[in-house]
C-alpha positions as semicolon CSV with decimal commas, in nm:
position;residue;x (nm);y (nm);z (nm)
1;M;-6,883;2,030;15,992
2;L;-6,753;2,391;16,053
3;D;-6,957;2,719;15,942
4;T;-6,712;2,989;15,800
5;T;-6,635;3,255;16,023
6;F;-6,440;3,582;15,997
7;T;-6,141;3,855;16,148
8;E;-6,208;4,169;16,199
9;H;-5,987;4,224;16,004
10;A;-6,176;4,017;15,668
11;F;-6,491;4,177;15,828
12;K;-6,449;4,530;15,761
13;R;-6,248;4,435;15,404
14;V;-6,593;4,248;15,352
15;S;-6,866;4,597;15,382
16;E;-6,581;4,744;15,300
17;R;-6,604;4,649;14,967
18;L;-6,877;4,468;14,821
19;H;-7,213;4,478;14,816
20;L;-7,303;4,139;14,968
21;S;-7,302;4,114;15,324
22;P;-7,006;3,897;15,555
23;E;-7,337;3,650;15,592
24;E;-7,363;3,597;15,250
25;V;-7,011;3,587;15,166
26;A;-7,053;3,319;15,435
27;Q;-7,317;3,153;15,280
28;L;-7,141;3,136;14,979
29;L;-6,835;2,959;15,057
30;N;-7,009;2,730;15,299
31;E;-7,225;2,582;15,032
32;D;-6,918;2,527;14,799
33;K;-6,996;2,776;14,572
34;Y;-6,619;2,887;14,451
35;V;-6,342;2,744;14,242
36;P;-5,966;2,628;14,507
37;L;-5,714;2,869;14,322
38;G;-5,443;2,685;14,603
39;K;-5,333;2,682;14,957
40;D;-5,062;2,836;15,108
41;G;-4,761;2,616;15,180
42;S;-4,784;2,480;15,504
43;S;-4,977;2,763;15,691
44;K;-5,367;2,524;15,558
45;R;-5,453;2,898;15,365
46;V;-5,692;2,853;15,097
47;H;-5,741;3,083;14,875
48;K;-6,134;3,042;14,689
49;L;-6,217;3,207;14,435
50;F;-6,616;3,308;14,452
51;Y;-6,869;3,575;14,226
52;S;-7,065;3,862;14,339
53;E;-7,315;3,885;14,130
54;P;-7,394;4,224;14,349
55;D;-7,074;4,344;14,222
56;S;-7,129;4,215;13,871
57;F;-6,741;4,105;13,976
58;W;-6,451;3,857;14,179
59;F;-6,306;3,805;14,468
60;V;-6,122;3,559;14,662
61;A;-6,123;3,441;15,020
62;V;-5,812;3,326;15,198
63;Q;-5,939;3,102;15,503
64;D;-5,804;2,906;15,695
65;E;-5,883;2,529;15,649
66;V;-5,901;2,410;15,955
67;T;-6,064;2,687;16,165
68;K;-6,283;2,811;15,830
69;E;-6,200;3,181;15,938
70;V;-6,136;3,336;15,658
71;V;-5,856;3,623;15,741
72;T;-5,893;3,849;15,479
73;V;-6,125;3,877;15,117
74;L;-5,980;4,059;14,806
75;P;-6,112;4,161;14,455
76;V;-5,927;3,927;14,200
77;D;-5,781;4,159;14,023
78;Y;-5,600;4,214;14,296
79;H;-5,476;3,865;14,381
80;H;-5,065;3,818;14,278
81;R;-5,063;3,478;14,437
82;W;-5,154;3,267;14,120
83;K;-5,276;3,383;13,802
84;V;-5,606;3,302;13,734
85;S;-5,820;3,192;13,406
86;G;-6,020;3,243;13,233
87;D;-6,168;2,863;13,312
88;A;-6,172;2,888;13,692
89;L;-6,392;3,258;13,633
90;S;-6,655;3,069;13,397
91;F;-6,695;2,830;13,691
92;A;-6,720;3,056;13,968
93;R;-6,977;3,278;13,858
94;A;-7,132;2,955;13,672
95;R;-7,152;2,823;14,133
96;T;-7,195;3,133;14,269
97;R;-7,545;3,104;13,973
98;G;-7,638;2,787;14,070
99;E;-7,578;2,619;13,613
100;Q;-7,376;2,209;13,651
101;I;-7,073;2,237;13,524
102;S;-6,829;2,063;13,499
103;L;-6,520;2,140;13,682
104;P;-6,179;2,008;13,664
105;H;-5,880;2,146;13,835
106;P;-5,839;2,513;13,811
107;M;-5,465;2,565;13,759
108;L;-5,483;2,277;13,499
109;P;-5,559;2,391;13,115
110;G;-5,923;2,198;13,069
111;P;-6,083;2,001;12,809
112;E;-6,023;2,105;12,438
113;T;-6,218;2,027;12,146
114;E;-5,893;1,837;11,854
115;S;-5,871;2,089;11,595
116;G;-5,844;2,338;11,963
117;P;-6,033;2,674;12,140
118;E;-6,174;2,955;11,835
119;M;-5,853;3,198;11,936
120;V;-5,899;3,584;11,810
121;T;-5,629;3,821;11,834
122;L;-5,689;4,105;12,023
123;R;-5,576;4,534;11,914
124;F;-5,508;4,672;12,231
125;L;-5,542;5,113;12,202
126;G;-5,500;5,372;12,516
127;Q;-5,646;5,678;12,472
128;I;-5,401;5,889;12,690
129;I;-5,526;6,282;12,744
130;N;-5,456;6,615;12,829
131;Q;-5,563;6,868;13,150
132;K;-5,641;7,088;12,843
133;C;-5,886;6,761;12,723
134;K;-5,757;6,709;12,449
135;T;-5,667;6,309;12,379
136;R;-5,488;6,068;12,141
137;T;-5,478;5,723;12,106
138;V;-5,133;5,493;12,133
139;G;-5,102;5,091;12,044
140;L;-5,042;4,901;12,306
141;G;-4,932;4,558;12,163
142;R;-5,155;4,281;12,070
143;M;-5,245;3,887;12,252
144;R;-5,455;3,550;12,134
145;Y;-5,757;3,499;12,306
146;E;-5,974;3,225;12,311
147;L;-6,297;3,378;12,220
148;R;-6,545;3,215;12,436
149;H;-6,434;3,405;12,739
150;L;-6,318;3,731;12,581
151;D;-6,623;3,892;12,861
152;L;-6,305;3,833;13,079
153;V;-5,951;4,016;12,924
154;S;-6,142;4,316;13,233
155;Y;-6,008;4,042;13,418
156;D;-5,823;3,842;13,338
157;S;-5,433;3,900;13,554
158;A;-5,318;3,806;13,212
159;V;-5,376;4,055;13,030
160;Q;-5,358;4,325;13,266
161;K;-4,936;4,204;13,368
162;F;-4,916;4,268;12,947
163;L;-5,157;4,640;12,961
164;R;-4,877;4,677;13,265
165;D;-4,611;4,610;12,986
166;Q;-4,693;4,817;12,734
167;L;-4,797;5,108;12,912
168;E;-4,481;5,159;13,037
169;E;-4,311;5,181;12,775
170;V;-4,553;5,445;12,725
171;P;-4,426;5,775;12,695
172;F;-4,683;5,992;12,868
173;V;-4,573;6,449;12,953
174;E;-4,648;6,636;13,189
175;G;-5,057;6,641;13,245
176;E;-5,075;6,380;13,103
177;F;-5,291;6,023;13,209
178;L;-5,442;5,683;13,069
179;E;-5,819;5,757;13,017
180;E;-5,954;5,453;12,799
181;I;-5,811;5,114;12,682
182;H;-5,970;4,986;12,447
183;A;-5,979;4,580;12,234
184;Y;-6,066;4,473;11,900
185;Y;-6,066;4,217;11,673
186;G;-6,117;4,179;11,370
187;K;-6,087;4,325;11,035
188;G;-6,290;4,592;10,827
189;G;-6,639;4,613;10,813
190;N;-6,651;4,350;11,067
191;K;-6,430;4,462;11,334
192;K;-6,567;4,452;11,715
193;Y;-6,435;4,703;11,995
194;M;-6,430;4,635;12,363
195;N;-6,381;4,919;12,643
196;L;-6,253;4,730;12,909
197;Q;-6,295;4,785;13,302
198;L;-5,970;4,751;13,452
199;K;-5,997;4,978;13,677
200;T;-5,672;4,904;13,856
201;L;-5,436;5,073;13,576
202;L;-5,694;5,318;13,525
């Protein structure tokens, strides 16, 4: 079995983007501690989702399945080839930690109970600030989301696309920029708030 190697470009990207070394990334891939996302047609390049503990973040390695050479490594929020599901993120993190999991195909929905997974309605708010440090809050819509995956909201490509679309409708004036995005669910005194770490949107 061939071991993972890196192109010069991929080696540089790992060094720039991750706190893991290229050798540590290679070990994760060699030990199958990743989730396969799919393959680029006839190019024989496979996309492999893995989790970096030092970065507390997910990355995608694009690797030649024949030579095992990695051609690039991307943060998951830069990866637009396929939608990355909450289940896939959870499985990738579990695999990195050596947890025992049952892995369905990541492109298909996982098993659900008869009544389905517990859902909540997330409401999104954007905080906009200007050059004089004055702030205003704008509504950014709402969407249904699985309660069990709330810790992955910031990394979900579907959420990011939804918020990008919402932000296109927000009228910004000169000197204003988006400072934070919050989400909350629940009503009255039971509201729970989250500050979303959406680096690519801010």
